[in-house]
Coordinates of C-alpha atoms and ligand atoms in Angstrom, one line a residue:
X1183 CA -6.5 30.8 -2.2
X1184 CA -9.7 32.0 -0.5
X1185 CA -13.1 30.6 0.1
X1186 CA -16.2 32.7 0.5
X1187 CA -16.4 33.9 4.1
X1188 CA -20.0 32.7 4.6
X1189 CA -19.3 29.3 3.2
X1190 CA -16.2 29.0 5.3
X1191 CA -18.3 29.7 8.4
X1192 CA -20.8 27.1 7.4
X1193 CA -18.0 24.5 7.0
X1194 CA -16.5 25.4 10.4
X1195 CA -19.9 25.1 12.0
X1196 CA -20.4 21.7 10.4
X1197 CA -17.0 20.4 11.6
X1198 CA -17.5 21.7 15.2
X1199 CA -15.3 24.0 17.3
X1200 CA -12.3 21.6 17.5
X1201 CA -12.9 20.1 14.1
X1202 CA -11.0 22.5 11.8
X1203 CA -7.7 24.3 11.5
X1204 CA -6.3 27.0 9.2
X1205 CA -3.1 27.4 11.2
X1206 CA -0.2 27.1 8.7
X1207 CA 2.1 25.2 11.1
X1208 CA -0.5 22.6 11.9
X1209 CA -1.4 22.2 8.2
X1210 CA 2.2 21.9 7.1
X1211 CA 2.7 18.1 7.6
X1212 CA -0.6 17.5 5.8
X1213 CA 0.5 19.3 2.6
X1214 CA 3.6 17.2 1.7
X1215 CA 3.6 13.7 0.4
X1216 CA 5.7 11.2 2.4
X1217 CA 8.5 11.1 -0.2
X1218 CA 8.4 14.8 -0.8
X1219 CA 7.3 14.4 -4.4
X1220 CA 4.2 16.5 -4.0
X1221 CA 3.5 19.7 -2.1
X1222 CA 0.0 21.3 -2.0
X1223 CA -2.0 24.0 -0.3
X1224 CA -5.4 24.4 1.3
X1225 CA -7.3 27.2 3.0
X1226 CA -8.6 24.8 5.7
X1227 CA -8.5 21.3 7.0
X1228 CA -11.8 19.9 8.4
X1229 CA -11.9 16.9 10.7
X1230 CA -15.4 15.8 11.4
X1231 CA -16.0 13.7 14.5
X1232 CA -19.1 11.9 13.2
X1233 CA -20.5 10.6 10.0
X1234 CA -23.3 13.2 10.3
X1235 CA -20.8 16.0 10.4
X1236 CA -18.9 14.6 7.4
X1237 CA -22.2 14.4 5.5
X1238 CA -23.0 18.1 6.3
X1239 CA -19.5 19.2 5.1
X1240 CA -19.8 17.3 1.8
X1241 CA -23.4 18.7 1.3
X1242 CA -22.0 22.2 1.7
X1243 CA -19.0 21.6 -0.6
X1244 CA -21.2 20.0 -3.3
X1245 CA -23.7 22.9 -3.2
X1246 CA -20.8 25.4 -3.6
X1247 CA -18.7 23.2 -5.9
X1248 CA -15.8 23.2 -3.6
X1249 CA -13.3 20.4 -4.3
X1250 CA -12.6 18.1 -1.3
X1251 CA -9.4 16.0 -0.8
X1252 CA -9.8 13.2 1.8
X1253 CA -6.8 12.4 3.9
X1254 CA -6.0 9.6 6.3
X1255 CA -2.5 9.1 7.7
X1256 CA -0.9 10.8 4.7
X1257 CA 1.5 7.8 4.1
X1258 CA 0.2 7.2 0.6
X1259 CA 2.9 7.0 -2.1
X1260 CA 1.1 8.4 -5.1
X1261 CA 0.2 11.9 -3.9
X1262 CA -3.5 11.1 -3.7
X1263 CA -4.0 12.8 -0.3
X1264 CA -2.3 16.1 -1.1
X1265 CA -4.7 19.0 -1.9
X1266 CA -4.5 21.9 -4.3
X1267 CA -1.6 20.8 -6.5
X1268 CA -1.6 23.4 -9.2
X1269 CA -5.4 23.5 -9.4
X1270 CA -5.7 27.3 -8.8
X1271 CA -8.9 26.5 -6.9
X1272 CA -9.1 26.3 -3.2
X1273 CA -9.4 22.6 -2.1
X1274 CA -10.6 21.6 1.3
X1275 CA -8.7 18.9 3.1
X1276 CA -11.1 16.4 4.8
X1277 CA -9.3 14.5 7.5
X1278 CA -10.6 11.3 9.0
X1279 CA -8.4 11.6 12.1
X1280 CA -11.2 12.3 14.6
X1281 CA -13.2 9.3 13.5
X1282 CA -11.4 7.0 15.9
X1283 CA -14.0 4.7 17.5
X1284 CA -14.0 0.9 17.5
X1285 CA -17.8 0.6 17.1
X1286 CA -18.2 -3.2 17.6
X1287 CA -16.2 -6.4 17.9
X1288 CA -18.3 -9.6 17.2
X1289 CA -16.0 -12.4 18.2
X1290 CA -18.5 -15.1 17.2
X1291 CA -18.8 -13.6 13.7
X1292 CA -15.1 -12.9 13.5
X1293 CA -15.7 -9.2 12.6
X1294 CA -14.8 -5.8 13.8
X1295 CA -16.5 -2.5 12.9
X1296 CA -14.2 0.5 13.1
X1297 CA -14.2 4.2 12.1
X1298 CA -12.1 5.2 9.2
X1299 CA -9.6 7.3 11.2
X1300 CA -8.4 4.3 13.4
X1301 CA -4.7 3.8 12.8
X1302 CA -4.0 0.4 11.3
X1303 CA -1.9 -0.7 14.3
X1304 CA -4.9 0.2 16.6
X1305 CA -7.2 -2.1 14.6
X1306 CA -4.7 -4.9 14.9
X1307 CA -4.4 -4.3 18.6
X1308 CA -8.2 -4.1 19.1
X1309 CA -8.5 -7.5 17.4
X1310 CA -5.6 -8.9 19.5
X1311 CA -7.4 -7.8 22.7
X1312 CA -10.0 -10.4 21.8
X1313 CA -7.4 -13.1 21.0
X1314 CA -8.2 -12.5 17.2
X1315 CA -6.1 -11.4 14.3
X1316 CA -6.5 -8.6 11.7
X1317 CA -3.9 -9.5 9.0
X1318 CA -3.4 -6.3 7.1
X1319 CA 0.2 -5.3 7.9
X1320 CA 2.6 -2.8 6.3
X1321 CA 5.6 -0.7 7.4
X1322 CA 3.5 2.4 7.8
X1323 CA 1.0 0.7 10.1
X1324 CA 1.8 3.0 13.0
X1325 CA 0.4 6.0 11.1
X1326 CA -1.7 4.9 8.1
X1327 CA -5.5 4.8 8.8
X1328 CA -7.9 2.0 8.0
X1329 CA -9.9 4.4 5.8
X1330 CA -6.7 5.2 3.8
X1331 CA -5.9 1.5 3.6
X1332 CA -9.4 0.8 2.1
X1333 CA -9.3 3.8 -0.2
X1334 CA -5.9 2.6 -1.6
X1335 CA -6.8 -1.2 -1.3
X1336 CA -3.4 -1.6 0.5
X1337 CA -1.4 -4.8 0.1
X1338 CA 1.4 -5.2 2.5
X1339 CA 3.2 -8.3 3.7
X1340 CA 0.4 -10.8 4.4
X1341 CA -1.4 -10.7 1.0
X1342 CA -0.2 -14.2 0.0
X1343 CA -2.4 -15.8 2.7
X1344 CA -5.1 -13.2 3.5
X1345 CA -5.4 -11.1 0.3
X1346 CA -5.4 -7.4 -0.2
X1347 CA -7.5 -5.0 1.9
X1348 CA -10.4 -5.6 -0.5
X1349 CA -10.5 -9.2 0.6
X1350 CA -10.8 -8.1 4.3
X1351 CA -13.7 -5.7 3.9
X1352 CA -17.3 -7.0 4.5
X1353 CA -19.1 -3.7 4.8
X1354 CA -18.6 0.1 4.4
X1355 CA -20.1 3.4 5.4
X1356 CA -19.3 6.1 2.9
X1357 CA -20.5 9.7 2.6
X1358 CA -21.2 10.4 -1.0
X1359 CA -20.3 13.7 -2.7
X1360 CA -23.9 15.1 -2.3
X1361 CA -23.8 14.4 1.5
X1362 CA -26.0 11.3 1.4
X1363 CA -24.7 8.3 3.3
X1364 CA -24.1 4.9 1.7
X1365 CA -24.8 2.8 4.7
X1366 CA -23.6 -0.8 4.1
X1367 CA -21.9 -1.8 7.3
X1368 CA -22.8 -5.4 6.5
X1369 CA -21.1 -8.1 8.5
X1370 CA -22.1 -10.9 6.1
X1371 CA -19.8 -13.2 4.3
X1372 CA -22.6 -14.1 1.9
X1373 CA -24.9 -11.5 0.3
X1374 CA -25.8 -11.7 -3.4
X1375 CA -28.3 -9.0 -3.6
X1376 CA -27.5 -7.1 -6.7
X1377 CA -24.3 -5.2 -7.4
X1378 CA -21.6 -5.2 -4.7
X1379 CA -21.4 -1.4 -4.6
X1380 CA -18.9 -1.1 -1.7
X1381 CA -16.2 -2.5 -4.1
X1382 CA -16.4 0.8 -6.0
X1383 CA -15.1 2.7 -3.0
X1384 CA -12.3 0.3 -2.2
X1385 CA -9.2 1.5 -4.2
X1386 CA -11.0 4.6 -5.5
X1387 CA -8.5 6.8 -3.6
X1388 CA -11.1 9.2 -2.4
X1389 CA -12.5 10.1 -5.8
X1390 CA -16.0 8.7 -5.2
X1391 CA -16.8 9.4 -1.5
X1392 CA -15.4 9.8 2.0
X1393 CA -15.2 6.5 3.9
X1394 CA -16.3 6.9 7.5
X1395 CA -16.4 3.3 8.8
X1396 CA -15.9 -0.3 7.8
X1397 CA -16.7 -3.8 9.0
X1398 CA -13.6 -6.0 8.6
X1399 CA -12.9 -9.7 8.7
X1400 CA -11.0 -11.1 11.6
X1401 CA -9.1 -14.4 11.8
X1402 CA -8.0 -16.8 14.5
X1403 CA -4.7 -15.6 16.0
X1404 CA -1.6 -17.7 15.2
X1405 CA -0.4 -19.9 18.0
X1406 CA 2.9 -20.8 16.3
X1407 CA 5.0 -18.9 13.8
X1408 CA 8.5 -18.9 12.4
X1409 CA 10.6 -16.7 10.1
X1410 CA 13.6 -17.6 8.0
X1411 CA 16.2 -15.5 6.1
X1412 CA 17.4 -17.5 3.1
X1413 CA 20.1 -17.0 0.4
X1414 CA 19.3 -18.1 -3.1
X1415 CA 21.2 -17.9 -6.4
X1416 CA 18.7 -16.0 -8.5
X1417 CA 15.1 -14.8 -8.8
X1418 CA 14.3 -18.1 -10.7
X1419 CA 15.6 -20.1 -7.7
X1420 CA 13.4 -18.0 -5.4
X1421 CA 10.4 -18.7 -7.6
X1422 CA 11.2 -22.5 -7.5
X1423 CA 11.5 -22.3 -3.7
X1424 CA 8.2 -20.4 -3.5
X1425 CA 6.5 -23.2 -5.5
X1426 CA 8.0 -25.8 -3.2
X1427 CA 7.0 -23.8 -0.1
X1428 CA 3.4 -23.5 -1.2
X1429 CA 3.3 -27.2 -1.9
X1430 CA 4.8 -28.3 1.4
X1431 CA 3.5 -25.6 3.8
X1432 CA 0.2 -24.8 2.0
X1433 CA -1.8 -22.0 3.5
X1434 CA 0.5 -21.7 6.5
X1435 CA 3.0 -19.8 4.2
X1436 CA 2.3 -16.2 5.1
X1437 CA 5.1 -14.1 3.5
X1438 CA 7.6 -14.6 0.7
X1439 CA 9.7 -11.5 0.2
X1440 CA 12.7 -11.2 -2.2
X1441 CA 15.7 -8.8 -1.9
X1442 CA 18.9 -8.4 -3.9
X1443 CA 22.4 -8.2 -2.4
X1444 CA 22.6 -4.5 -3.3
X1445 CA 19.6 -3.7 -1.1
X1446 CA 21.1 -5.4 1.9
X1447 CA 24.4 -3.6 1.4
X1448 CA 22.6 -0.2 1.2
X1449 CA 20.8 -0.9 4.5
X1450 CA 23.8 -2.2 6.4
X1451 CA 25.9 0.8 5.1
X1452 CA 23.3 3.4 6.0
X1453 CA 22.0 1.9 9.3
X1454 CA 24.6 0.7 11.8
X1455 CA 21.9 -1.0 13.9
X1456 CA 21.1 -3.4 11.0
X1457 CA 23.4 -6.3 10.2
X1458 CA 23.6 -9.0 7.6
X1459 CA 22.4 -12.3 9.2
X1460 CA 24.9 -14.3 7.1
X1461 CA 28.7 -14.4 7.1
X1462 CA 29.2 -14.7 3.4
X1463 CA 27.5 -12.5 0.8
X1464 CA 24.9 -13.9 -1.6
X1465 CA 23.2 -12.5 -4.7
X1466 CA 19.6 -12.8 -3.6
X1467 CA 17.7 -13.2 -0.3
X1468 CA 14.2 -14.4 0.7
X1469 CA 12.4 -13.6 3.9
X1470 CA 9.9 -16.3 4.5
X1471 CA 7.3 -16.5 7.3
X1472 CA 5.0 -19.3 8.3
X1473 CA 2.2 -19.2 10.9
X1474 CA -0.5 -21.5 12.1
X1475 CA -3.5 -21.1 14.4
X1476 CA -3.4 -24.9 15.1
X1477 CA -2.8 -25.8 18.7
X1478 CA -0.1 -28.4 18.3
X1479 CA 1.6 -26.8 15.3
X1480 CA 5.4 -26.4 15.6
X1481 CA 6.2 -24.1 12.8
X1482 CA 9.9 -23.6 13.5
X1483 CA 10.4 -27.3 13.3
X1484 CA 8.5 -27.5 10.1
X1485 CA 10.4 -24.6 8.6
X1486 CA 13.8 -26.0 9.7
X1487 CA 13.0 -29.3 8.1
X1488 CA 11.9 -27.6 4.9
X1489 CA 15.1 -25.6 4.9
X1490 CA 17.4 -28.5 5.5
X1491 CA 15.8 -30.4 2.7
X1492 CA 16.2 -27.6 0.2
X1493 CA 19.7 -26.7 1.3
X1494 CA 20.7 -30.3 0.6
X1495 CA 19.1 -30.1 -2.8
X1496 CA 21.0 -26.9 -3.5
X1497 CA 18.0 -24.6 -4.0
X1498 CA 18.8 -22.7 -0.8
X1499 CA 22.5 -21.6 -0.5
X1500 CA 22.3 -20.7 3.2
X1501 CA 19.6 -20.1 5.7
X1502 CA 18.9 -18.8 9.2
X1503 CA 15.7 -19.5 11.2
X1504 CA 14.9 -16.8 13.7
X1505 CA 15.3 -18.1 17.3
X1506 CA 13.7 -15.2 19.0
X1507 CA 11.3 -12.4 18.3
X1508 CA 14.2 -9.9 18.2
X1509 CA 15.9 -11.9 15.5
X1510 CA 12.7 -12.0 13.5
X1511 CA 12.5 -8.2 13.9
X1512 CA 16.1 -7.9 12.7
X1513 CA 15.1 -9.7 9.5
X1514 CA 12.1 -7.4 9.0
X1515 CA 14.2 -4.3 9.8
X1516 CA 16.5 -5.2 6.9
X1517 CA 13.5 -5.6 4.6
X1518 CA 11.6 -2.5 5.8
X1519 CA 14.6 -0.1 5.7
X1520 CA 15.4 -0.6 2.0
X1521 CA 13.6 2.5 0.8
X1522 CA 15.1 4.6 3.5
X1523 CA 18.6 3.3 2.9
X1524 CA 18.2 3.9 -0.8
X1525 CA 18.0 7.7 0.0
X1526 CA 21.6 7.5 1.3
X1527 CA 22.7 6.1 -2.1
X1528 CA 21.6 9.1 -4.1
X1529 CA 18.4 9.7 -6.1
X1530 CA 16.1 6.9 -7.0
X1531 CA 13.2 6.3 -9.3
X1532 CA 10.6 3.9 -8.0
X1533 CA 8.2 1.5 -9.6
X1534 CA 5.5 -0.7 -8.1
X1535 CA 4.9 -3.4 -10.7
X1536 CA 3.2 -6.8 -10.7
X1537 CA 3.4 -9.7 -13.1
X1538 CA 2.4 -13.3 -12.7
X1539 CA 4.9 -14.9 -10.2
X1540 CA 6.0 -17.3 -12.9
X1541 CA 7.1 -14.4 -15.2
X1542 CA 9.0 -12.4 -12.5
X1543 CA 12.5 -13.8 -13.3
X1544 CA 12.0 -12.9 -17.0
X1545 CA 10.7 -9.5 -16.1
X1546 CA 13.8 -8.8 -14.0
X1547 CA 16.2 -9.9 -16.7
X1548 CA 14.6 -7.8 -19.5
X1549 CA 13.9 -4.8 -17.3
X1550 CA 17.6 -4.7 -16.1
X1551 CA 18.8 -5.0 -19.7
X1552 CA 16.6 -2.2 -20.9
X1553 CA 17.3 0.3 -18.1
X1554 CA 21.1 -0.4 -18.2
X1555 CA 21.0 0.2 -22.0
X1556 CA 19.2 3.5 -21.3
X1557 CA 21.4 4.6 -18.4
X1558 CA 24.8 2.9 -18.1
X1559 CA 25.8 2.4 -14.5
X1560 CA 22.2 2.5 -13.2
X1561 CA 21.7 0.3 -10.1
X1562 CA 18.4 -1.7 -10.1
X1563 CA 17.2 -2.5 -6.5
X1564 CA 14.2 -4.7 -7.0
X1565 CA 12.6 -6.0 -3.8
X1566 CA 9.3 -6.9 -2.2
X1567 CA 6.4 -9.2 -2.3
X1568 CA 7.5 -12.0 -4.7
X1569 CA 4.8 -14.3 -3.4
X1570 CA 2.2 -11.8 -4.7
X1571 CA 4.1 -11.2 -8.0
X1572 CA 4.7 -7.6 -6.8
X1573 CA 8.1 -6.0 -6.7
X1574 CA 9.2 -2.5 -6.0
X1575 CA 11.5 -2.1 -9.0
X1576 CA 13.5 0.8 -7.7
X1577 CA 16.4 2.3 -9.6
X1578 CA 19.3 4.1 -7.9
X1579 CA 21.3 6.6 -9.8
X1580 CA 24.7 5.6 -11.2
X1581 CA 27.5 6.4 -8.7
X1582 CA 29.0 9.9 -9.4
X1583 CA 26.0 11.1 -11.5
X1584 CA 24.3 14.3 -10.5
X1585 CA 20.9 13.5 -8.8
X1586 CA 19.2 16.1 -10.9
X1587 CA 20.4 14.6 -14.2
X1588 CA 19.2 11.2 -13.0
X1589 CA 15.7 12.4 -11.9
X1590 CA 15.3 14.1 -15.3
X1591 CA 15.1 10.5 -16.7
X1592 CA 12.1 9.8 -14.6
X1593 CA 9.5 9.8 -17.4
X1594 CA 11.7 7.7 -19.8
X1595 CA 12.5 5.1 -17.1
X1596 CA 8.9 4.9 -16.1
X1597 CA 7.9 4.3 -19.6
X1598 CA 10.4 1.5 -20.1
X1599 CA 9.5 -0.3 -16.9
X1600 CA 5.7 0.2 -17.0
X1601 CA 5.4 -0.8 -20.6
X1602 CA 7.3 -4.0 -20.0
X1603 CA 5.1 -4.9 -17.0
X1604 CA 1.9 -4.3 -19.0
X1605 CA 3.3 -6.2 -22.0
X1606 CA 4.0 -9.1 -19.7
X1607 CA 0.3 -9.2 -18.5
X1608 CA 1.2 -7.3 -15.4
X1609 CA 0.3 -3.9 -13.8
X1610 CA 2.2 -0.7 -13.6
X1611 CA 0.6 0.1 -10.2
X1612 CA 0.3 -3.0 -8.0
X1613 CA -0.4 -1.7 -4.6
X1614 CA 0.2 2.1 -4.3
X1615 CA -2.5 3.3 -6.5
X1616 CA -2.6 6.1 -9.2
X1617 CA -3.1 9.3 -7.1
X1618 CA -1.5 12.2 -8.9
X1619 CA 1.7 10.3 -9.7
X1620 CA 0.5 7.9 -12.3
X1621 CA -2.5 9.7 -14.0
X1622 CA -0.6 10.2 -17.2
X1623 CA 0.6 6.6 -17.2
X1624 CA -3.0 5.4 -16.6
X1625 CA -4.1 7.4 -19.6
X1626 CA -1.3 5.9 -21.7
X1627 CA -1.6 2.3 -20.5
X1628 CA -5.2 1.8 -19.3
X1629 CA -7.6 -0.1 -21.6
X1630 CA -9.9 2.4 -23.3
X1631 CA -13.1 0.6 -22.4
X1632 CA -12.0 0.3 -18.8
X1633 CA -11.1 4.0 -18.6
X1634 CA -14.4 5.0 -20.1
X1635 CA -16.4 2.8 -17.7
X1636 CA -14.5 4.4 -14.8
X1637 CA -15.3 7.9 -16.1
X1638 CA -19.0 6.9 -16.3
X1639 CA -19.0 5.7 -12.7
X1640 CA -17.3 8.9 -11.6
X1641 CA -19.8 11.1 -13.4
X1642 CA -22.7 9.1 -12.0
X1643 CA -21.6 9.3 -8.4
X1644 CA -19.8 12.7 -8.4
X1645 CA -21.4 14.8 -11.3
X1646 CA -19.7 18.0 -10.1
X1647 CA -16.3 16.4 -9.7
X1648 CA -15.7 17.6 -6.2
X1649 CA -14.2 14.5 -4.8
X1650 CA -10.4 14.5 -5.1
X1651 CA -10.5 16.0 -8.6
X1652 CA -7.5 15.4 -10.9
X1653 CA -6.6 12.2 -9.0
X1654 CA -6.7 8.7 -10.6
X1655 CA -8.7 9.7 -13.7
X1656 CA -9.1 12.6 -16.1
X1657 CA -12.8 13.2 -16.4
Ligands
LIG1052 C1 7.1 3.2 4.9 C2 5.9 2.9 4.0 C3 5.6 1.6 3.7 C4 4.5 1.3 2.9 N1 4.2 0.0 2.6 C5 3.1 -0.3 1.9 C6 2.8 -1.6 1.6 O1 3.5 -2.6 1.9 N2 1.7 -1.9 0.8 C7 0.9 -0.9 0.4 O2 -0.1 -1.1 -0.2 N3 1.2 0.4 0.7 C8 2.3 0.7 1.4 N4 2.5 2.0 1.7 C9 1.7 3.1 1.2 C10 0.6 3.6 2.2 O3 0.9 3.3 3.6 C11 -0.8 3.0 1.9 O4 -1.2 3.4 0.7 C12 -1.9 3.3 3.0 O5 -3.0 2.4 2.7 C13 -2.3 4.7 2.9 O6 -3.1 5.0 4.1 P1 -3.2 6.5 4.7 O7 -4.2 6.5 5.8 O8 -1.9 7.0 5.0 O9 -3.8 7.2 3.4 P2 -3.5 8.7 2.8 O10 -2.1 8.7 2.4 O11 -3.9 9.7 3.8 O12 -4.5 8.7 1.6 C14 -4.3 7.8 0.5 C15 -5.4 8.0 -0.5 O13 -6.6 7.5 0.1 C16 -7.6 8.6 0.2 N5 -8.2 8.5 1.5 C17 -7.6 8.5 2.7 N6 -8.5 8.4 3.7 C18 -9.7 8.3 3.1 C19 -11.1 8.2 3.5 N7 -11.4 8.1 4.8 N8 -12.1 8.1 2.6 C20 -11.8 8.2 1.3 N9 -10.6 8.3 0.8 C21 -9.5 8.4 1.7 C22 -6.8 9.9 0.0 O14 -7.5 10.9 -0.6 C23 -5.7 9.4 -0.9 O15 -6.1 9.4 -2.3 C24 3.7 2.4 2.5 C25 4.0 3.7 2.8 C26 5.1 4.0 3.6 C27 5.3 5.4 4.0

């Protein structure tokens, strides 16, 4: 995999002396997807330290038709940031990791302007230093970058109240494939001047341009919050509880996560530091969080009252309200360690589906029936953001089955689960994107007019198909 020597020199010059590497050991962690599903190759990784340098790199690549794969923290779960997977053509890796500045915080306007390579936790911390709050939060926040979050339109645990990343972006700066800069770092909440072009780049997974900076919405920090770990009888009971919680707690309900017993058993078995907060086992659990920016709010009291009422009515079987930050973290550790613990229970096949919240119980019944009919002994482990209608419908292999035999069923199980989600007015890719992983499924399940419109947009912005070719769409 070689690039022309003169072009390579031009690219190195554009990135600057410490802005590139071709050292195999340094490149290694950038070439494998987080779950190990994809492995790629590249002749060079370029890491520009300014928008101008990134623009020069893309101009050179466009002139010489060199494919470019943008990469942030490489925590994406769809293989979108991995270069050179069976393309036969050298693909340049374009990292945002040196674009790390917080350019401006406007506390009166409740906005922050950051460069794309800022790690999500740094953006949260920068807001907190001003007593404000940036609500995007996910388990990978210590390593994913805000540019990657925008490129994937990440969801996470606060979507119920604050929306997806898309809802948090006011302005963007993006280098287009030809090296020109789409400079729209607007800090306006109202601006109806023509098409809202920045939306095209949010969730485009690096196929339309390289995001270099963003202006984001901030919010008042919460003054009072509370978390509860609840046991419920079934997903339907969880949905009923969710409806009650929204009615009673309103916008102060921040998180509503669902987990089955099997997920908690897997975590507790695999991770000795994690423990079940309840003495007796229950079939389903909800992790619920409330928060308020109001001065006099006493959220733990409000949550305890809500809980007592619904335990009396029988909707909640048991419940624990966190009495300390460390107990709250214990709840979240159980939730966040499910994927990791599943690895200890053999091979698993994962899905990231959404359906309207009201239809989730039906989805779970039908999906379980269908996958069990296909693979007797299969162990469904559905968990996640019930309040957003988004669950990770993960399937662990039957005990005693060879991992390889189970993984050979990947396509068939995807087909069953994805088709069901789409038939129930849902999505087969709720928050992780398409990347390389779901290109075939997108071709199969995407609406023809929608796919064609996307191809037209791709051709218009990237006529030489240099930006992350092969990801998201077949053009
Ligand atoms: C433990 C764990 C938990 C997770 N939890 C969640 C969750 O709750 N919700 C959720 O939505 N996701 C979750 N994810 C997935 C992942 O963290 C998100 O998709 C995240 O937004 C990716 O950011 P990144 O910087 O790592 O991007 P990368 O993985 O580097 O890239 C992802 C995609 O964005 C493109 N890209 C990256 N940077 C840029 C840029 N500057 N310009 C243009 N394109 C770019 C890449 O080409 C690629 O297609 C989780 C992942 C892990 C490992």
